[in-house]
PDB file of C-alpha atoms in Angstrom:
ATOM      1  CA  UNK A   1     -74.324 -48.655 -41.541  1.00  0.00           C
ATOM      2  CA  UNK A   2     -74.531 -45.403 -43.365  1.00  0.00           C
ATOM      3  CA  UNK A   3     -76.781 -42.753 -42.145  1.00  0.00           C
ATOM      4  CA  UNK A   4     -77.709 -41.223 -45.230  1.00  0.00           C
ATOM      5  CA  UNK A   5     -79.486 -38.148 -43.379  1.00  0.00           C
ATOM      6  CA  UNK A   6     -76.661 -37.776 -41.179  1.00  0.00           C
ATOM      7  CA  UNK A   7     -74.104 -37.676 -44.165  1.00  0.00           C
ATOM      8  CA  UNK A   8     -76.375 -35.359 -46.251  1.00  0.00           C
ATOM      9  CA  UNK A   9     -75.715 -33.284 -43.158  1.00  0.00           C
ATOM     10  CA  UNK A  10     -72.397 -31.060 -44.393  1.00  0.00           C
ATOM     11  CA  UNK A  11     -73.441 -30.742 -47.915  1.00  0.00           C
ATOM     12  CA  UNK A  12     -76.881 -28.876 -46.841  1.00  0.00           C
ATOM     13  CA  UNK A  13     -75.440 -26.606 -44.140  1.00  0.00           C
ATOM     14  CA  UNK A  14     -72.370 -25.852 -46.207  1.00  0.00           C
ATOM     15  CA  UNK A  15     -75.118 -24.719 -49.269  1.00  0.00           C
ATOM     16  CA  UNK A  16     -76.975 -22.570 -46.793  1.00  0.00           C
ATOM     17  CA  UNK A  17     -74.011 -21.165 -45.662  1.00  0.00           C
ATOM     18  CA  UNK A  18     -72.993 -19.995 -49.133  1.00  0.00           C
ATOM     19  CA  UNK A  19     -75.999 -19.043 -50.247  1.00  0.00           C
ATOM     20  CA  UNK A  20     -76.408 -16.846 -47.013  1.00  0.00           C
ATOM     21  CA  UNK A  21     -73.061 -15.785 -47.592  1.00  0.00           C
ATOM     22  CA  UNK A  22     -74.368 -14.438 -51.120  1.00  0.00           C
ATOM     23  CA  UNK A  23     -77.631 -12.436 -49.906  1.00  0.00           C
ATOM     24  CA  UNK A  24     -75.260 -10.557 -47.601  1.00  0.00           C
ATOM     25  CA  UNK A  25     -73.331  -9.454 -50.293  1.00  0.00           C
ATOM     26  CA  UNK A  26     -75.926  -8.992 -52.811  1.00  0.00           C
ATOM     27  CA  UNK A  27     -77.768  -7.005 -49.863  1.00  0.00           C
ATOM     28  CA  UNK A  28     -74.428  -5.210 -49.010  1.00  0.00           C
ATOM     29  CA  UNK A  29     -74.122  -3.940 -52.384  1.00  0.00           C
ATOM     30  CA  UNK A  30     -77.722  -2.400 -52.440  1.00  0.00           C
ATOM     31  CA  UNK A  31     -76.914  -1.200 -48.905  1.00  0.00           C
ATOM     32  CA  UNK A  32     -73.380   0.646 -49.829  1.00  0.00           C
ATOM     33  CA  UNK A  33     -75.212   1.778 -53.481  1.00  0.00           C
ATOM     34  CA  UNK A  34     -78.363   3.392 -51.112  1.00  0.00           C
ATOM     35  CA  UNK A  35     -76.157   4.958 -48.714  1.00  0.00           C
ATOM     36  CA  UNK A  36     -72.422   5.359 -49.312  1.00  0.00           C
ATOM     37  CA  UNK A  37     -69.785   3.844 -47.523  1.00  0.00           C
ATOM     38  CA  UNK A  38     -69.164   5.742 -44.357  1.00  0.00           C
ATOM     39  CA  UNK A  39     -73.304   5.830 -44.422  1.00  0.00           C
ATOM     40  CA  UNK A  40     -74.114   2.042 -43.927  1.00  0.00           C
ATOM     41  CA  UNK A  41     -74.358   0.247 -41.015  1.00  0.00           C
ATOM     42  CA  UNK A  42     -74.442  -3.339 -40.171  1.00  0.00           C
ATOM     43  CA  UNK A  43     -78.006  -2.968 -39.357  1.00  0.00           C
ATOM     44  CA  UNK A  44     -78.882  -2.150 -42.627  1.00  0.00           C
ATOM     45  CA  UNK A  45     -77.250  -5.018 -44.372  1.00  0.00           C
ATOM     46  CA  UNK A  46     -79.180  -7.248 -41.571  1.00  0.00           C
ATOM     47  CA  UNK A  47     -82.420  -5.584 -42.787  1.00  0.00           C
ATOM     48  CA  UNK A  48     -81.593  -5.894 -46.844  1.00  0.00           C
ATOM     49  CA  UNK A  49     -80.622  -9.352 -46.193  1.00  0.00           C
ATOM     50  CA  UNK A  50     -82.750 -10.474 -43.904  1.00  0.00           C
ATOM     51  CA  UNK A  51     -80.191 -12.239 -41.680  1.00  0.00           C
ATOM     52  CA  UNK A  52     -79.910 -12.466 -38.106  1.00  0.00           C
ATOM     53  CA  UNK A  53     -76.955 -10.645 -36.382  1.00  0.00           C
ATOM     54  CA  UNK A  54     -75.728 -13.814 -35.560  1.00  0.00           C
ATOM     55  CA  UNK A  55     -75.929 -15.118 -39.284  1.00  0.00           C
ATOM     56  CA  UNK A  56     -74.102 -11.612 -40.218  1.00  0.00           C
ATOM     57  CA  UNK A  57     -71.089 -12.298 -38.070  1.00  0.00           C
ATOM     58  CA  UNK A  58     -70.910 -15.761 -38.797  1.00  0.00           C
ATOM     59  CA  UNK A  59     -69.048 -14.907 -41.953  1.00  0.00           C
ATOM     60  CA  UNK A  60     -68.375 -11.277 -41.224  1.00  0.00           C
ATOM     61  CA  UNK A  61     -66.521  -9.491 -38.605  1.00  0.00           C
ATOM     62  CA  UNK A  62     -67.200  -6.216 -39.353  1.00  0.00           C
ATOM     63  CA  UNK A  63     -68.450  -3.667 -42.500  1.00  0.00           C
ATOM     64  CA  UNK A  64     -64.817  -3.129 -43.683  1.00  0.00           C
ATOM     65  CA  UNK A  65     -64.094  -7.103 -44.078  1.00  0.00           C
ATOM     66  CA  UNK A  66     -67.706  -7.076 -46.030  1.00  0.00           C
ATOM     67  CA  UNK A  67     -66.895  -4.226 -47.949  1.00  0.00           C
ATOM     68  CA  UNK A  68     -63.464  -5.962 -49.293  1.00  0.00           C
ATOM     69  CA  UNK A  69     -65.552  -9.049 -50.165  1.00  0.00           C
ATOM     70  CA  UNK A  70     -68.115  -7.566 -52.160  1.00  0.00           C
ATOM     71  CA  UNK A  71     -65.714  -5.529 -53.996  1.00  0.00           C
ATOM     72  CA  UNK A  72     -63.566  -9.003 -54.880  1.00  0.00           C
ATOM     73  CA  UNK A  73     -66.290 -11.358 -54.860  1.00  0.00           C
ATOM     74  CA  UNK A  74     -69.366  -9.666 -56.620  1.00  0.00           C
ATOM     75  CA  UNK A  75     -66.353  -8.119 -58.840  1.00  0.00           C
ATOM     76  CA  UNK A  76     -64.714 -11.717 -59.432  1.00  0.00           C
ATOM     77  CA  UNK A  77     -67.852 -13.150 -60.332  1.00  0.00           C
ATOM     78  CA  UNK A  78     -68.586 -10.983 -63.163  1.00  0.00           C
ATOM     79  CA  UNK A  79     -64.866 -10.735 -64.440  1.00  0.00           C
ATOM     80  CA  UNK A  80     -64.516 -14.841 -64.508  1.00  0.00           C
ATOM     81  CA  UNK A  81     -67.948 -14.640 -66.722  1.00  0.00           C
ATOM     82  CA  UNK A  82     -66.774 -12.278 -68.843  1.00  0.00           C
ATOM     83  CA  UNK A  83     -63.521 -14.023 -69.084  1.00  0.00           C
ATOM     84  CA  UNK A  84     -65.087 -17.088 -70.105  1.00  0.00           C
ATOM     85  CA  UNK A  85     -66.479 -15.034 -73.110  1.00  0.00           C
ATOM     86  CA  UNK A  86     -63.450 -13.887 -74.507  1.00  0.00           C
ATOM     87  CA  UNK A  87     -60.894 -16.250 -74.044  1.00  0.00           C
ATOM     88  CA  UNK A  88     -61.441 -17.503 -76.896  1.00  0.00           C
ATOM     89  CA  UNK A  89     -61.178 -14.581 -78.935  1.00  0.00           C
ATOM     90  CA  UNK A  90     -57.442 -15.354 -81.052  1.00  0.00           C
ATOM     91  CA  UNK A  91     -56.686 -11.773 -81.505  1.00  0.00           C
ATOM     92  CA  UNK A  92     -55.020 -10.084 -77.599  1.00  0.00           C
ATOM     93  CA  UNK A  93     -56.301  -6.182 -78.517  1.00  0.00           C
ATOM     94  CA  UNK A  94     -59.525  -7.626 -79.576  1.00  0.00           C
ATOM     95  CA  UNK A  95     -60.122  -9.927 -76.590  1.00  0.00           C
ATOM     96  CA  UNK A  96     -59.404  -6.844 -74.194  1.00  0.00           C
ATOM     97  CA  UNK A  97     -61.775  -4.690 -76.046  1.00  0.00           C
ATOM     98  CA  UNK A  98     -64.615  -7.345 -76.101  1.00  0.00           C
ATOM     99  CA  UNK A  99     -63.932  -7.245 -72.586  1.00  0.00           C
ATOM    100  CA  UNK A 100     -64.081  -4.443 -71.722  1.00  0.00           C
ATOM    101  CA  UNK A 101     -67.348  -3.914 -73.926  1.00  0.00           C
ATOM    102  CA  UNK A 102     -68.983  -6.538 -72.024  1.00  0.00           C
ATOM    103  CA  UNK A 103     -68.035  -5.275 -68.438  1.00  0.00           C
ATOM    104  CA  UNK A 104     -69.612  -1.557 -69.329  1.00  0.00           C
ATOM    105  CA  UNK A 105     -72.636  -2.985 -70.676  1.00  0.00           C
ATOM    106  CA  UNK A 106     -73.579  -5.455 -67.578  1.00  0.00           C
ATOM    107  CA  UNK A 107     -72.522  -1.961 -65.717  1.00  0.00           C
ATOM    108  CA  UNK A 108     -75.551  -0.243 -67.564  1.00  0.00           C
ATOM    109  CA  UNK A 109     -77.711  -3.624 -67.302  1.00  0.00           C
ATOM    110  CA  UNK A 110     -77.429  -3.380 -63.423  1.00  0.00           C
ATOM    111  CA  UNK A 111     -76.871   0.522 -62.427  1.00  0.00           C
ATOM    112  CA  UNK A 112     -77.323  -0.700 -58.960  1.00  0.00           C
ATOM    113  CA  UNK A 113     -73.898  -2.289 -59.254  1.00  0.00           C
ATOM    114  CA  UNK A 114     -72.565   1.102 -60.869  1.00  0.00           C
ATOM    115  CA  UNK A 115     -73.472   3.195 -58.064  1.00  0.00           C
ATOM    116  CA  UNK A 116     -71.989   0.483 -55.631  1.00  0.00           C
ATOM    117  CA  UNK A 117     -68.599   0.887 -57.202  1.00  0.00           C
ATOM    118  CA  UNK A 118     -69.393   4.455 -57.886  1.00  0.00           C
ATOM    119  CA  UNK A 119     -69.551   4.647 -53.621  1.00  0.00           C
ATOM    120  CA  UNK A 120     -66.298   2.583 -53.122  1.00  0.00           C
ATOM    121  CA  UNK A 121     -64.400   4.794 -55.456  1.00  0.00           C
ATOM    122  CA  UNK A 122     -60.773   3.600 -55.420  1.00  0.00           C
ATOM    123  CA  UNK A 123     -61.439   0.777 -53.248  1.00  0.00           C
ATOM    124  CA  UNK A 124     -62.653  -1.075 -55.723  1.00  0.00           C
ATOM    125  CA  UNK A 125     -58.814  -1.217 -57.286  1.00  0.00           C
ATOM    126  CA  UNK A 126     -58.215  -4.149 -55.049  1.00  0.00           C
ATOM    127  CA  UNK A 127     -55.066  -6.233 -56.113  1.00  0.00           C
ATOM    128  CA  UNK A 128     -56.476  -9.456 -55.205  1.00  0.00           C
ATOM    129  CA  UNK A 129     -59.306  -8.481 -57.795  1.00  0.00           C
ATOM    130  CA  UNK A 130     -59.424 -10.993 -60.695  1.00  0.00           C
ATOM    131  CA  UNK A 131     -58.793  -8.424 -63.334  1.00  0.00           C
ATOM    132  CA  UNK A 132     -54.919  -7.655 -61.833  1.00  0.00           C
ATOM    133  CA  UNK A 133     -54.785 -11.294 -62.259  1.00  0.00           C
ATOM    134  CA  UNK A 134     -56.408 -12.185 -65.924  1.00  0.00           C
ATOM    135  CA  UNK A 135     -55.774  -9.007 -67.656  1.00  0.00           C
ATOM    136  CA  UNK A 136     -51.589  -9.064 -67.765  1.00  0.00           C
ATOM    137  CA  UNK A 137     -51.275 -12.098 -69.939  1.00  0.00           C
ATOM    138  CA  UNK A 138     -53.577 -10.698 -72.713  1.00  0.00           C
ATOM    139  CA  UNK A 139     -51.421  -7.639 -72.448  1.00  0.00           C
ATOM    140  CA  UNK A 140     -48.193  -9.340 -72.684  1.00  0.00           C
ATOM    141  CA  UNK A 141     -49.226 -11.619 -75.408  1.00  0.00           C
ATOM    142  CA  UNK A 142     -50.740  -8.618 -77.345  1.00  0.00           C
ATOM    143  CA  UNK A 143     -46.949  -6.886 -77.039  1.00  0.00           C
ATOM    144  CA  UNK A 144     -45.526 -10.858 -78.376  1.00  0.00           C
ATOM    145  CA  UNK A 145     -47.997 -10.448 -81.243  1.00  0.00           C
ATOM    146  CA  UNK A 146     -47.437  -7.057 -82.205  1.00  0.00           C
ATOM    147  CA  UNK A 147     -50.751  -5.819 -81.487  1.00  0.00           C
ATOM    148  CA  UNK A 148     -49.784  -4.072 -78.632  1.00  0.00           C
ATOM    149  CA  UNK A 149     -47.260  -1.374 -77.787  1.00  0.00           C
ATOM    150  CA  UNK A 150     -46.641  -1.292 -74.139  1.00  0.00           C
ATOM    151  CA  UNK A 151     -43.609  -0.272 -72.396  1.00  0.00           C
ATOM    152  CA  UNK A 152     -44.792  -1.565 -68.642  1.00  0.00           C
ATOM    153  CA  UNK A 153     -47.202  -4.257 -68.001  1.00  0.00           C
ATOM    154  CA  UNK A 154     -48.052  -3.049 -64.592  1.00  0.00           C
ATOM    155  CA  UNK A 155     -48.695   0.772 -65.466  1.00  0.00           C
ATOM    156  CA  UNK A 156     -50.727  -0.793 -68.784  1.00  0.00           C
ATOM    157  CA  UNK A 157     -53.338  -2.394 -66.219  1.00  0.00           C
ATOM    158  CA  UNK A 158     -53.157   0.131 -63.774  1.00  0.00           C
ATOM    159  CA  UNK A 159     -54.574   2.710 -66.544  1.00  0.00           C
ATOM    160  CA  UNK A 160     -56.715   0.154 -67.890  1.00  0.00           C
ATOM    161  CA  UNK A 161     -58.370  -0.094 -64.126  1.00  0.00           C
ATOM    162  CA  UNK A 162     -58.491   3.467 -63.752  1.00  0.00           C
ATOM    163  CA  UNK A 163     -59.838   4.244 -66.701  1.00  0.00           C
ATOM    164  CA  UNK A 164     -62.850   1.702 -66.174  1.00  0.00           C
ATOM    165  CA  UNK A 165     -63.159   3.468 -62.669  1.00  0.00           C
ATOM    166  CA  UNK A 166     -64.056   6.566 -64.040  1.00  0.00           C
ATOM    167  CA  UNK A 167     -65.979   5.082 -66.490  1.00  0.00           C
ATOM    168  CA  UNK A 168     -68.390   3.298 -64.206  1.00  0.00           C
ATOM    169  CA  UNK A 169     -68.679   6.308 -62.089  1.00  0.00           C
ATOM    170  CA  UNK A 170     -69.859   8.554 -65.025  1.00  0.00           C
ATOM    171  CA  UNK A 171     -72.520   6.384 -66.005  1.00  0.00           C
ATOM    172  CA  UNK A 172     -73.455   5.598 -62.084  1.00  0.00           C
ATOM    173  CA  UNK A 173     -74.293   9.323 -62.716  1.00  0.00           C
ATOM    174  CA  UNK A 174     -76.107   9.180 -65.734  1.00  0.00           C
ATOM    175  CA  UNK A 175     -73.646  11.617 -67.668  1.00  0.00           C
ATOM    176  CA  UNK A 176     -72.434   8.914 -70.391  1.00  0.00           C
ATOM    177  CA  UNK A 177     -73.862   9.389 -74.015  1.00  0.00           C
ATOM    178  CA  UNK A 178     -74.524   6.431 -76.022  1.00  0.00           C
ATOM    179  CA  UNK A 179     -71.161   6.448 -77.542  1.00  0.00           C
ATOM    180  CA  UNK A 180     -69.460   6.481 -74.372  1.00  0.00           C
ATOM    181  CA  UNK A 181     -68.762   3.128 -74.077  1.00  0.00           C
ATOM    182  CA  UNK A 182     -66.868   3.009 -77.649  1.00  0.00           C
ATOM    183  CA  UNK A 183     -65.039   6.164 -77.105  1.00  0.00           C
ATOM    184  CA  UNK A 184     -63.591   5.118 -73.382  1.00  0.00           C
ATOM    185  CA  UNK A 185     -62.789   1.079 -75.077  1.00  0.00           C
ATOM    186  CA  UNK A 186     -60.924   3.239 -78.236  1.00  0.00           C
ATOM    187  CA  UNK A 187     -59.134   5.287 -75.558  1.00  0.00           C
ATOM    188  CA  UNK A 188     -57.691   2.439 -73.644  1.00  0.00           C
ATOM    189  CA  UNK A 189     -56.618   0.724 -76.805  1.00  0.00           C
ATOM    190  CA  UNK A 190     -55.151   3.758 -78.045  1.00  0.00           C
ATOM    191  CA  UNK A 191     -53.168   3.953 -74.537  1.00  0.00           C
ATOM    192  CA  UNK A 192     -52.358   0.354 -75.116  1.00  0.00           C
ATOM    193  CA  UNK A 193     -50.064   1.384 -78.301  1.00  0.00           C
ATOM    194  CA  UNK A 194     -53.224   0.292 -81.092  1.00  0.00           C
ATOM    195  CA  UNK A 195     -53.312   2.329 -84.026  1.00  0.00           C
ATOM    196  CA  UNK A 196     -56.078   4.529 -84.125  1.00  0.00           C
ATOM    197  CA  UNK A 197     -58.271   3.181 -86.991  1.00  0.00           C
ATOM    198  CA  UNK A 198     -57.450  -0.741 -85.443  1.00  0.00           C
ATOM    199  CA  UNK A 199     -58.653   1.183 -81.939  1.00  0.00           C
ATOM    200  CA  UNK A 200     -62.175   2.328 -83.493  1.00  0.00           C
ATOM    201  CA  UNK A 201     -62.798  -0.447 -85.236  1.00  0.00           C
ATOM    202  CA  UNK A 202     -62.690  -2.864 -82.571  1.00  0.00           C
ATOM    203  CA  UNK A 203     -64.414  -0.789 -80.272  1.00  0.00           C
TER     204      UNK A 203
END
């Protein structure tokens, strides 16, 4: 017969799993926000997380491994949300606008995330980060429409990362004006071959 405790089994230790999984990361973030990269220490996430050292390297082997999964991970999660907002949006330059909109203003909603990838600096341009893998097809299919002008897809998204890089990092330091967001969004789209009235407008 079936042992319906015994089969309920998986399902419950794979959900704490994950949802240990998350606090670590959510407590890694804090942690690497706090004190910097080369500052934080295993200990620390432990502490933040509340998670035995045993329940740390049961999904971690060390802070570098952590540090690429919070930067993919915590970063995924938010670009598949936003994604999910504007994929609907018919218009390419407009879509990548509304993104980028949306991704600055959850950056000001949760400055703790800001000064996280304020800490990681360029490690946060990870290539197996969602946005190197949504972003290219809106670009392309804004050059098919005509509402783009870009020569190389690849160089297009590597400014469009950069850009946002320095973007989080000046308001991680509190130095953006209210405007900021709509200047840096008009900017990109300007780089992106968008005339400049189309470029204001939609930012």
């Amino acid at each position: 017969m079936c042992d319906p405790i015994r089969d309920h089994r998986p399902r419950v230790n794979a959900e704490r799993r994950a949802r240990t999984r998350q606090r670590l990361l959510e407590a890694a973030m804090q942690v690497f926000a706090d004190k910097g990269i080369e500052g934080s220490q295993i200990d620390d996430v432990m502490k933040a997380a509340q998670v035995s050292r045993g329940g740390f390297y049961g999904h971690f082997r060390a802070m570098p491994e952590l540090l690429t999964a919070v930067i993919t991970e915590l970063g995924n999660q938010i670009m598949a949300a936003i994604e999910q907002r504007v994929v609907t949006i018919a218009d390419p330059a407009q879509r990548i606008a509304s993104g980028l909109l949306l991704y600055l203003n959850c950056v000001r909603a949760f400055p703790q995330y800001a000064r996280f990838v304020a800490a990681a600096g360029a490690n946060v341009v990870d290539r197996r980060s969602l946005v190197f893998i949504v972003l290219p097809p809106h670009v392309r299919e804004g050059n098919t429409k005509g509402r783009l002008s870009v020569q190389d897809i690849g160089a297009a998204v590597d400014l469009v990362a950069g850009a946002m890089l320095a973007a989080v990092m000046r308001l991680a330091q509190g130095a953006a004006t209210p405007a900021y967001d709509a200047n840096i969004v008009a900017g990109i789209l300007l780089s992106l071959g968008v005339p400049r009235a189309r470029a204001r407008k939609l930012s």
